[in-house]
Coordinates of C-alpha atoms (C1' of nucleotides) in Angstrom, one line a residue:
Chain A
M1 CA -39.0 7.1 -9.0
T2 CA -39.9 9.1 -6.0
E3 CA -41.8 6.3 -4.5
L4 CA -38.6 3.9 -4.7
P5 CA -38.2 2.3 -1.2
K6 CA -36.2 5.1 0.7
G7 CA -33.5 3.8 2.2
H8 CA -33.2 -0.2 3.1
P9 CA -30.9 -1.4 3.0
C10 CA -28.5 1.3 1.7
E11 CA -29.9 4.7 3.0
D12 CA -27.1 5.2 5.0
C13 CA -24.1 4.4 2.3
P14 CA -23.3 7.6 0.2
V15 CA -25.3 7.2 -2.7
R16 CA -24.8 9.6 -5.3
P17 CA -27.0 10.7 -8.3
I18 CA -26.8 9.0 -11.2
T19 CA -27.1 9.7 -15.1
I20 CA -28.7 7.4 -17.4
C21 CA -28.2 8.8 -21.0
R22 CA -28.6 6.1 -23.8
R23 CA -31.9 5.7 -25.8
L24 CA -35.1 4.9 -25.3
D25 CA -37.7 3.2 -28.0
A26 CA -39.8 5.4 -29.8
V27 CA -42.9 5.3 -29.1
T28 CA -41.8 5.9 -25.2
L29 CA -40.0 9.1 -26.5
A30 CA -43.1 10.6 -27.9
N31 CA -45.2 10.0 -25.5
L32 CA -42.6 11.3 -23.0
R33 CA -41.5 14.6 -25.1
A34 CA -45.4 15.5 -25.0
L35 CA -45.0 16.0 -21.3
G36 CA -41.7 18.0 -21.3
T37 CA -40.3 21.9 -21.9
M38 CA -38.1 22.7 -24.5
Q39 CA -35.2 24.6 -23.8
R40 CA -32.0 26.4 -25.7
L41 CA -28.7 26.2 -24.5
E42 CA -25.8 28.3 -25.8
P43 CA -22.0 27.0 -25.7
G44 CA -20.4 26.9 -22.2
Q45 CA -24.4 27.2 -21.0
P46 CA -24.6 24.7 -17.5
I47 CA -27.4 22.7 -17.2
F48 CA -26.8 22.1 -13.2
H49 CA -23.8 21.9 -11.0
E50 CA -22.8 18.9 -8.9
G51 CA -24.7 19.3 -5.4
D52 CA -27.6 21.1 -6.8
P53 CA -30.9 19.7 -5.8
V54 CA -32.3 17.3 -8.6
R55 CA -35.8 18.9 -9.4
R56 CA -35.8 18.0 -13.5
V57 CA -35.1 15.2 -15.8
F58 CA -33.2 16.3 -19.0
M59 CA -33.6 14.7 -22.6
L60 CA -30.9 16.4 -25.1
A61 CA -32.7 17.0 -28.4
S62 CA -29.8 18.3 -30.8
G63 CA -26.5 19.3 -30.2
S64 CA -24.0 17.9 -27.1
L65 CA -23.3 18.2 -23.9
K66 CA -20.4 17.3 -21.0
I67 CA -20.6 16.0 -17.7
Y68 CA -17.8 16.4 -15.0
T69 CA -16.4 16.1 -11.4
L70 CA -13.8 18.7 -10.1
L71 CA -11.4 18.2 -7.5
A72 CA -10.6 20.5 -4.7
D73 CA -7.8 21.9 -6.5
G74 CA -9.6 22.2 -9.6
R75 CA -8.4 19.5 -11.3
R76 CA -11.5 17.9 -13.6
Q77 CA -12.3 14.9 -14.7
I78 CA -14.8 14.5 -17.6
T79 CA -16.8 11.6 -16.9
G80 CA -19.0 11.3 -20.2
F81 CA -20.4 13.0 -22.9
M82 CA -23.8 13.4 -24.6
F83 CA -25.5 13.4 -27.5
P84 CA -28.9 13.6 -29.3
G85 CA -31.6 11.1 -27.4
D86 CA -29.5 10.8 -24.3
F87 CA -31.3 11.2 -20.9
L88 CA -30.1 13.2 -17.8
G89 CA -30.8 13.7 -14.6
I90 CA -32.6 10.7 -13.6
S91 CA -31.4 9.9 -10.1
I92 CA -32.0 7.9 -7.1
D93 CA -30.7 10.4 -5.2
D94 CA -31.5 14.4 -4.6
E95 CA -28.2 16.1 -5.6
Y96 CA -26.6 15.8 -8.9
A97 CA -22.6 14.2 -8.4
F98 CA -21.7 15.9 -11.3
T99 CA -21.8 19.1 -13.5
A100 CA -23.5 19.1 -17.1
E101 CA -22.5 21.6 -19.4
A102 CA -23.4 22.5 -23.2
L103 CA -20.5 22.1 -25.4
V104 CA -21.9 23.6 -28.4
R105 CA -25.9 25.2 -29.2
S106 CA -28.0 22.8 -27.9
E107 CA -31.5 22.1 -27.4
L108 CA -33.5 20.0 -24.6
W109 CA -36.4 18.9 -23.3
W110 CA -36.8 18.9 -19.7
F111 CA -39.6 17.4 -17.3
T112 CA -40.4 17.9 -13.4
R113 CA -39.3 14.8 -12.0
D114 CA -43.0 14.3 -11.0
A115 CA -43.8 13.9 -14.1
F116 CA -41.1 12.1 -15.3
D117 CA -42.0 9.3 -12.2
R118 CA -45.5 9.5 -13.4
F119 CA -44.8 8.9 -16.6
V120 CA -42.1 5.6 -15.4
E121 CA -45.5 4.4 -13.3
D122 CA -48.0 4.7 -16.2
N123 CA -45.8 2.4 -18.5
P124 CA -44.3 -0.5 -16.9
K125 CA -41.6 -1.4 -19.9
V126 CA -40.0 1.8 -19.2
E127 CA -38.8 0.7 -16.2
R128 CA -37.5 -2.4 -17.7
E129 CA -35.9 -0.1 -20.1
L130 CA -34.3 1.9 -17.6
Y131 CA -32.7 -0.7 -15.9
R132 CA -31.1 -1.7 -19.5
L133 CA -29.8 2.0 -19.8
A134 CA -28.1 1.7 -16.6
A135 CA -26.2 -1.8 -17.7
H136 CA -24.9 0.0 -20.7
E137 CA -23.9 2.9 -18.7
L138 CA -22.4 0.3 -16.6
A139 CA -20.6 -1.5 -19.4
A140 CA -19.1 1.7 -20.9
A141 CA -18.0 3.0 -17.2
Q142 CA -16.0 -0.3 -16.9
S143 CA -14.2 0.3 -20.2
Q144 CA -13.2 3.7 -19.4
M145 CA -12.0 2.8 -16.2
V146 CA -9.5 0.1 -18.3
L147 CA -9.0 3.1 -20.4
L148 CA -7.8 5.5 -17.6
G149 CA -5.9 2.6 -15.6
R150 CA -3.8 0.6 -17.9
K151 CA -3.9 2.6 -21.4
T152 CA -1.5 4.5 -22.9
A153 CA -1.8 8.0 -24.4
A154 CA -2.1 7.1 -28.0
E155 CA -4.5 4.1 -27.3
R156 CA -6.6 6.2 -25.1
L157 CA -7.6 8.5 -28.0
A158 CA -7.7 5.2 -30.4
S159 CA -10.7 4.1 -28.4
F160 CA -12.0 7.4 -28.0
F161 CA -12.7 7.8 -31.7
L162 CA -13.3 4.4 -32.1
S163 CA -16.5 5.0 -29.3
L164 CA -17.3 8.3 -31.0
I165 CA -17.7 6.8 -34.4
A166 CA -19.5 3.9 -33.1
R167 CA -22.0 6.0 -31.5
Q168 CA -22.6 8.2 -34.5
E169 CA -23.0 4.9 -36.4
L170 CA -25.6 3.9 -34.0
V171 CA -27.6 7.2 -34.8
V172 CA -26.9 7.1 -38.2
G173 CA -27.6 3.5 -39.1
E174 CA -24.8 3.0 -41.4
K175 CA -21.0 2.8 -41.4
Q176 CA -19.3 6.4 -41.4
A177 CA -15.9 6.7 -42.5
E178 CA -15.8 10.4 -40.9
F179 CA -16.9 11.9 -37.4
D180 CA -17.4 15.3 -35.5
L181 CA -15.3 16.6 -32.2
P182 CA -17.7 18.6 -30.8
M183 CA -15.4 19.3 -27.9
S184 CA -12.4 21.2 -27.2
R185 CA -8.8 19.3 -27.1
L186 CA -9.0 20.4 -23.2
D187 CA -12.2 18.3 -23.1
I188 CA -11.0 15.3 -24.7
A189 CA -7.7 15.6 -22.5
D190 CA -10.2 15.9 -19.2
Y191 CA -12.4 12.8 -20.4
L192 CA -9.1 10.7 -21.1
G193 CA -7.2 11.5 -18.1
L194 CA -4.7 13.1 -20.3
T195 CA -3.3 17.3 -20.6
K196 CA -4.6 18.9 -23.7
E197 CA -0.8 18.8 -25.4
T198 CA -0.8 15.3 -25.0
V199 CA -3.9 14.9 -27.0
S200 CA -2.1 17.4 -29.6
R201 CA 0.8 15.2 -29.8
M202 CA -1.3 12.0 -29.9
L203 CA -3.3 13.2 -32.8
A204 CA 0.1 14.2 -34.6
E205 CA 0.6 10.2 -33.6
L206 CA -1.9 8.6 -35.2
R207 CA -1.8 11.1 -38.4
N208 CA 1.7 9.9 -39.1
R209 CA 0.9 6.6 -38.8
K210 CA -1.9 6.7 -41.5
F211 CA -4.7 5.9 -39.0
I212 CA -6.7 8.9 -39.5
R213 CA -6.9 12.0 -41.0
L214 CA -8.1 15.6 -39.8
M215 CA -10.1 17.3 -42.1
S216 CA -10.5 20.1 -40.5
Q217 CA -10.1 20.8 -36.5
D218 CA -13.4 19.4 -35.6
R219 CA -13.4 16.6 -38.2
V220 CA -11.8 13.4 -38.5
Q221 CA -11.9 11.0 -41.3
I222 CA -10.7 7.3 -40.2
I223 CA -8.5 5.6 -42.9
D224 CA -7.5 2.7 -41.0
R225 CA -10.3 1.3 -38.7
A226 CA -8.1 -2.1 -37.9
G227 CA -5.1 -0.6 -37.1
L228 CA -7.0 1.4 -34.9
Q229 CA -8.9 -1.2 -33.1
E230 CA -5.5 -3.4 -32.5
M231 CA -4.4 0.4 -30.8
A232 CA -7.0 0.4 -28.9
A233 CA -7.2 -3.0 -27.7
G234 CA -3.3 -2.6 -26.7
F235 CA -1.3 -4.7 -28.6
G236 CA 2.3 -3.5 -28.3
E237 CA 2.7 -1.9 -31.6
Chain B
M1 CA -34.5 -10.5 -17.7
T2 CA -34.6 -13.1 -20.4
E3 CA -38.1 -11.9 -21.8
L4 CA -36.4 -8.3 -22.0
P5 CA -37.1 -6.8 -25.2
K6 CA -34.1 -7.8 -27.3
G7 CA -32.9 -5.2 -29.2
H8 CA -34.7 -1.9 -30.0
P9 CA -33.1 0.1 -30.2
C10 CA -29.8 -1.1 -29.2
E11 CA -29.6 -4.2 -30.6
D12 CA -26.8 -3.9 -33.0
C13 CA -24.8 -1.6 -30.2
P14 CA -21.8 -3.2 -28.6
V15 CA -23.7 -3.8 -25.4
R16 CA -21.9 -5.6 -22.9
P17 CA -22.4 -7.8 -19.9
I18 CA -22.6 -5.9 -16.3
T19 CA -22.1 -6.8 -13.1
I20 CA -25.0 -5.5 -10.6
C21 CA -23.2 -6.5 -6.8
R22 CA -24.8 -4.4 -4.3
R23 CA -27.4 -5.7 -1.6
L24 CA -31.1 -6.7 -1.9
D25 CA -33.3 -6.5 1.0
A26 CA -33.5 -9.0 3.2
V27 CA -36.6 -10.9 3.0
T28 CA -36.1 -10.6 -1.2
L29 CA -32.6 -12.5 -0.4
A30 CA -34.4 -15.2 1.7
N31 CA -37.3 -16.0 -0.9
L32 CA -34.3 -15.9 -3.6
R33 CA -31.7 -18.0 -1.4
A34 CA -34.1 -21.3 -1.7
L35 CA -33.9 -21.3 -4.9
G36 CA -29.9 -21.4 -5.0
T37 CA -27.1 -23.8 -5.0
M38 CA -24.1 -23.3 -2.6
Q39 CA -20.8 -23.5 -3.8
R40 CA -17.3 -23.2 -2.1
L41 CA -14.4 -21.4 -3.6
E42 CA -10.4 -21.5 -3.2
P43 CA -8.2 -18.6 -3.3
G44 CA -7.6 -17.6 -7.1
Q45 CA -9.9 -20.1 -8.1
P46 CA -12.1 -18.6 -10.9
I47 CA -15.8 -18.1 -11.1
F48 CA -16.2 -17.5 -14.8
H49 CA -13.8 -15.9 -17.5
E50 CA -14.4 -12.8 -19.8
G51 CA -16.3 -14.1 -23.2
D52 CA -17.9 -17.0 -21.1
P53 CA -21.7 -17.4 -21.8
V54 CA -23.6 -15.9 -19.0
R55 CA -25.6 -19.0 -17.5
R56 CA -26.1 -18.1 -14.0
V57 CA -26.4 -15.6 -11.8
F58 CA -24.2 -15.4 -8.2
M59 CA -24.6 -13.8 -4.7
L60 CA -21.7 -13.8 -2.9
A61 CA -22.2 -15.5 1.1
S62 CA -18.8 -15.3 2.7
G63 CA -15.2 -14.1 1.3
S64 CA -14.3 -12.0 -1.5
L65 CA -14.0 -11.7 -5.2
K66 CA -12.0 -9.8 -7.6
I67 CA -13.3 -8.8 -10.9
Y68 CA -11.0 -8.0 -13.9
T69 CA -10.7 -7.2 -17.6
L70 CA -7.1 -7.6 -19.3
L71 CA -5.7 -5.9 -22.1
A72 CA -4.0 -7.7 -25.2
D73 CA -0.6 -8.0 -23.8
G74 CA -1.5 -8.9 -20.3
R75 CA -2.1 -5.1 -18.7
R76 CA -5.0 -6.2 -15.9
Q77 CA -7.3 -3.6 -14.8
I78 CA -9.5 -4.5 -11.9
T79 CA -12.9 -3.2 -12.2
G80 CA -14.5 -3.9 -8.6
F81 CA -13.9 -6.2 -5.7
M82 CA -16.8 -7.7 -4.5
F83 CA -17.8 -8.9 -0.9
P84 CA -20.6 -10.7 1.2
G85 CA -24.1 -9.7 -0.7
D86 CA -23.0 -8.7 -3.6
F87 CA -24.8 -9.9 -6.7
L88 CA -22.6 -10.8 -9.8
G89 CA -23.7 -12.0 -13.4
I90 CA -26.9 -10.3 -13.7
S91 CA -26.3 -8.9 -17.6
I92 CA -28.6 -8.2 -20.3
D93 CA -26.0 -9.7 -22.7
D94 CA -24.9 -13.4 -23.6
E95 CA -21.4 -13.0 -22.4
Y96 CA -19.5 -11.8 -19.7
A97 CA -17.4 -8.7 -20.1
F98 CA -14.7 -9.8 -17.1
T99 CA -13.4 -12.4 -15.5
A100 CA -14.2 -13.2 -11.9
E101 CA -12.0 -14.6 -9.5
A102 CA -12.2 -15.8 -5.6
L103 CA -9.4 -13.4 -3.5
V104 CA -9.7 -15.9 -0.5
R105 CA -11.7 -19.1 0.4
S106 CA -15.3 -18.1 -0.4
E107 CA -18.9 -19.3 -0.3
L108 CA -21.1 -18.4 -2.8
W109 CA -25.1 -19.1 -3.8
W110 CA -25.6 -19.6 -7.7
F111 CA -29.0 -19.8 -9.6
T112 CA -30.0 -20.6 -13.0
R113 CA -30.7 -17.3 -15.6
D114 CA -33.9 -18.8 -16.0
A115 CA -34.7 -19.5 -12.2
F116 CA -33.3 -15.6 -11.2
D117 CA -35.7 -14.2 -14.4
R118 CA -38.8 -15.9 -13.1
F119 CA -38.0 -14.4 -9.6
V120 CA -37.8 -11.1 -11.0
E121 CA -40.6 -11.7 -12.9
D122 CA -42.9 -12.8 -10.1
N123 CA -41.3 -10.5 -7.6
P124 CA -42.4 -6.7 -9.4
K125 CA -40.5 -4.8 -6.4
V126 CA -37.2 -6.4 -7.3
E127 CA -37.2 -5.1 -10.7
R128 CA -36.9 -1.5 -9.2
E129 CA -34.8 -2.5 -6.6
L130 CA -32.1 -4.2 -9.6
Y131 CA -32.5 -0.8 -11.4
R132 CA -31.4 1.0 -8.2
L133 CA -28.7 -1.3 -7.4
A134 CA -27.4 -0.3 -10.6
A135 CA -27.9 3.1 -10.0
H136 CA -25.5 2.4 -7.2
E137 CA -22.8 0.9 -9.6
L138 CA -22.7 3.7 -11.7
A139 CA -22.0 6.1 -9.0
A140 CA -19.1 4.3 -8.1
A141 CA -17.8 3.6 -11.2
Q142 CA -17.9 7.5 -11.8
S143 CA -15.9 8.2 -9.0
Q144 CA -13.5 5.7 -10.0
M145 CA -13.1 7.1 -13.2
V146 CA -12.1 10.8 -11.3
L147 CA -10.0 8.3 -9.0
L148 CA -8.4 6.6 -12.3
G149 CA -8.3 9.9 -14.6
R150 CA -7.1 12.5 -12.2
K151 CA -5.8 11.6 -8.9
T152 CA -2.3 11.3 -7.8
A153 CA -1.0 7.7 -6.2
A154 CA -1.0 8.6 -2.4
E155 CA -4.6 10.4 -3.2
R156 CA -5.8 7.1 -5.1
L157 CA -4.6 5.0 -2.3
A158 CA -6.4 7.1 0.8
S159 CA -9.7 7.3 -1.3
F160 CA -9.5 3.3 -1.6
F161 CA -9.2 2.8 1.8
L162 CA -12.0 4.8 2.5
S163 CA -14.1 3.5 0.2
L164 CA -13.3 0.2 1.9
I165 CA -13.7 1.0 5.6
A166 CA -17.1 2.6 4.5
R167 CA -18.1 -0.6 2.8
Q168 CA -17.1 -2.7 5.8
E169 CA -19.0 0.1 8.0
L170 CA -22.1 -0.5 6.3
V171 CA -22.1 -4.2 6.7
V172 CA -21.3 -3.7 10.4
G173 CA -23.7 -0.9 11.1
E174 CA -21.5 1.2 13.3
K175 CA -18.3 3.1 12.5
Q176 CA -14.9 1.0 12.7
A177 CA -11.5 1.8 13.3
E178 CA -10.1 -0.6 11.2
F179 CA -10.5 -3.4 8.2
D180 CA -8.9 -6.2 6.3
L181 CA -7.2 -6.0 3.1
P182 CA -8.1 -9.3 1.4
M183 CA -6.3 -8.8 -1.8
S184 CA -2.6 -8.5 -2.4
R185 CA -0.6 -5.4 -2.9
L186 CA -0.6 -6.5 -6.9
D187 CA -4.4 -6.4 -6.9
I188 CA -4.7 -3.3 -4.9
A189 CA -2.3 -2.0 -7.7
D190 CA -4.3 -3.1 -10.5
Y191 CA -7.2 -1.6 -9.2
L192 CA -5.9 1.6 -8.4
G193 CA -4.0 1.6 -11.9
L194 CA -0.3 1.8 -10.4
T195 CA 2.5 -0.8 -9.4
K196 CA 2.7 -3.1 -6.5
E197 CA 6.1 -1.1 -5.3
T198 CA 3.9 2.4 -5.9
V199 CA 1.4 0.8 -3.3
S200 CA 3.9 -0.2 -1.2
R201 CA 5.4 3.5 -1.7
M202 CA 1.9 5.2 -0.7
L203 CA 1.4 2.9 2.2
A204 CA 4.8 4.2 3.7
E205 CA 3.7 7.3 3.0
L206 CA 0.2 7.4 5.1
R207 CA 2.3 5.8 7.5
N208 CA 4.9 8.6 8.0
R209 CA 2.0 11.0 7.7
K210 CA -0.1 8.6 10.8
F211 CA -3.0 8.3 8.6
I212 CA -2.8 4.9 9.0
R213 CA -1.3 2.1 11.3
L214 CA -0.6 -0.8 9.5
M215 CA -1.8 -3.9 12.2
S216 CA -0.5 -6.8 10.1
Q217 CA 0.5 -6.8 6.3
D218 CA -3.6 -7.3 5.6
R219 CA -4.9 -5.1 8.3
V220 CA -5.2 -1.5 8.5
Q221 CA -6.0 0.9 11.5
I222 CA -7.2 4.4 10.5
I223 CA -5.7 6.9 12.6
D224 CA -6.6 10.4 11.1
R225 CA -9.5 9.7 8.8
A226 CA -10.3 13.6 8.6
G227 CA -6.7 13.5 6.9
L228 CA -7.4 10.7 4.8
Q229 CA -10.3 12.1 3.8
E230 CA -8.6 15.6 2.6
M231 CA -6.3 13.6 0.7
A232 CA -8.7 11.6 -0.9
A233 CA -10.8 14.8 -2.0
G234 CA -7.7 16.4 -3.7
F235 CA -6.8 19.2 -1.4
G236 CA -3.0 20.0 -2.0
E237 CA -1.3 18.4 0.6
Chain C
dC1 C1' -4.9 42.7 -42.0
dG2 C1' -4.8 42.3 -36.9
dG3 C1' -6.1 40.6 -32.8
dG4 C1' -7.2 36.9 -29.9
dC5 C1' -8.0 31.8 -29.4
dA6 C1' -7.0 27.5 -29.5
dC7 C1' -4.6 24.2 -30.9
dT8 C1' 0.6 22.6 -32.2
dT9 C1' 5.2 21.6 -31.4
dG10 C1' 9.5 22.0 -28.3
dA11 C1' 12.3 21.7 -24.2
dT12 C1' 12.6 20.3 -19.6
dC13 C1' 10.3 18.4 -15.4
dG14 C1' 8.7 14.9 -12.1
dC15 C1' 6.1 11.5 -11.1
dC16 C1' 5.6 7.0 -11.1
dA17 C1' 7.1 2.1 -13.7
dT18 C1' 10.7 -0.5 -13.9
dC19 C1' 14.7 -3.0 -12.9
dA20 C1' 16.9 -5.1 -8.7
dA21 C1' 18.3 -5.8 -4.0
dG22 C1' 16.9 -7.0 0.7
dC23 C1' 13.8 -8.2 3.8
dA24 C1' 9.9 -10.5 6.7
dC25 C1' 7.1 -14.1 7.1
dT26 C1' 5.4 -19.2 6.1
dG27 C1' 6.2 -23.9 5.7
dT28 C1' 9.1 -28.3 5.4
dG29 C1' 11.9 -31.3 6.2
dG30 C1' 16.5 -32.2 8.6
Chain D
dC1 C1' 14.7 -26.3 16.7
dC2 C1' 17.2 -24.6 13.0
dA3 C1' 18.3 -24.3 7.8
dC4 C1' 16.0 -22.7 4.1
dA5 C1' 13.6 -22.5 0.0
dG6 C1' 9.6 -19.9 -1.2
dT7 C1' 6.8 -16.1 -1.9
dG8 C1' 4.9 -11.7 -1.3
dC9 C1' 6.3 -7.1 0.3
dT10 C1' 9.5 -3.3 1.1
dT11 C1' 13.2 -0.1 0.1
dG12 C1' 16.4 1.6 -3.7
dA13 C1' 18.2 2.9 -8.0
dT14 C1' 17.1 4.6 -12.9
dG15 C1' 14.3 5.6 -16.9
dG16 C1' 10.6 7.2 -19.8
dC17 C1' 6.0 8.6 -20.6
dG18 C1' 3.3 12.2 -20.0
dA19 C1' 3.3 16.7 -17.4
dT20 C1' 4.8 21.6 -17.3
dC21 C1' 6.3 25.4 -19.4
dA22 C1' 7.1 28.1 -23.5
dA23 C1' 6.9 29.4 -28.1
dG24 C1' 5.2 29.5 -32.1
dT25 C1' 1.5 28.5 -35.9
dG26 C1' -2.9 28.9 -38.1
dC27 C1' -7.7 29.7 -38.2
dC28 C1' -11.6 32.8 -37.4
dC29 C1' -14.0 36.9 -37.1
dG30 C1' -13.4 41.6 -36.6

DNA sequence: CGGGCACTTGATCGCCATCAAGCACTGTGG
DNA sequence: CCACAGTGCTTGATGGCGATCAAGTGCCCG
């Protein structure tokens, strides 16, 4: 990555660092992991802050993280959550554009940027895979724009739950009826562009409509997936 | 791109098509252009619709486009505008995830997917460049999420104007004091997650604060860029 | 048990959406 | 040259969704 032709034709445009955080294939992962160092994280512990120099590339092994940006007066937008297998810190710039912080006790591997770049150079398929991963991120970002720009509070929460369970099903490899909420109500709110009170109310709303059941504070059972999907897609009722 | 290893490990996850629409370097462009066909577009003419099969890759030569997604009941979110030099339709999936439509009379080159893919294979640097372009898109998408999730109406418009003029300055290569608004108030609203009325009011607000001047309906002069920047960054006043 | 904290629920407020004129530019025909 | 639609933008009046402010509740861990 370091030997990417710097600038040309965009060197003066406001390039900002990028997260690529979807999964690579198993073989690549194993080879890469051999180059890395493991690190434990406590809940709330930051991995890096917005503006920090980009020195390392991270891969989450267990737990979960949040990625966020702050406005001048403290308003916060969480732009993504990360789960085991996700990559973080792969960037074409020298500063992170966001802060990354552990939600729960987590483990991650880190690699120096150089080691990671060398690995990419030695594994031609990886570059292609990285592009593929970036494409996934972009598609997700676009649906999040639709969510933030045009969906109602209830629709946002429904969409969020569906994406969380889809994600978990991808990892487990089969349909699931329940999923965890490792993040707080405030984190959910800051991801969906709402307040924690509204998240709480919409949770009650989805419960009243018999779309979901709360097994505990941080575990949700899906009762009516079709109902959730209709709501997430923006059908009136 | 067609020979990207299909699936593995993401084949069952909801992959959606992706736009890559920033500039490649001049040499690459010239080589690529030789493979393409030119097409003229009238204002409002669609290039493709959400759900259409991905058969071509496009490059905008002149004019401008909008990219949007619709919800079930007709709510619309514009996820991006495209300007000369931008690429469109580069995708890892077989269906477009959005609709692309000309804002004004425009010209674009198109390439068959196969021709484009062969070109990418024959030009190893291009793959790297594509990744770089995707990274730019991702950074832009993240700031748009902050805008849509946490900024006020006035802040959104200020941010939008700054990004439009930054874009134009990138093309022209020097600082500019004025820029065009090739899109309607409704398009601006659907990009910023607002209504056309609110866009109109915030335009008046920025005018009253002496941040901008309207040279005509579709041309803006920036009077106080620092003021706009503060507002866009979310400082209280 | 009890203290703390996150979450829920309730009451009120405000920003922006909605509804509704009014206005300005554009083109067209008399 | 002007009447006059037609269209898109602006401005005004009102309303509603979600934010804010404020209790209340349950859960976790002492």
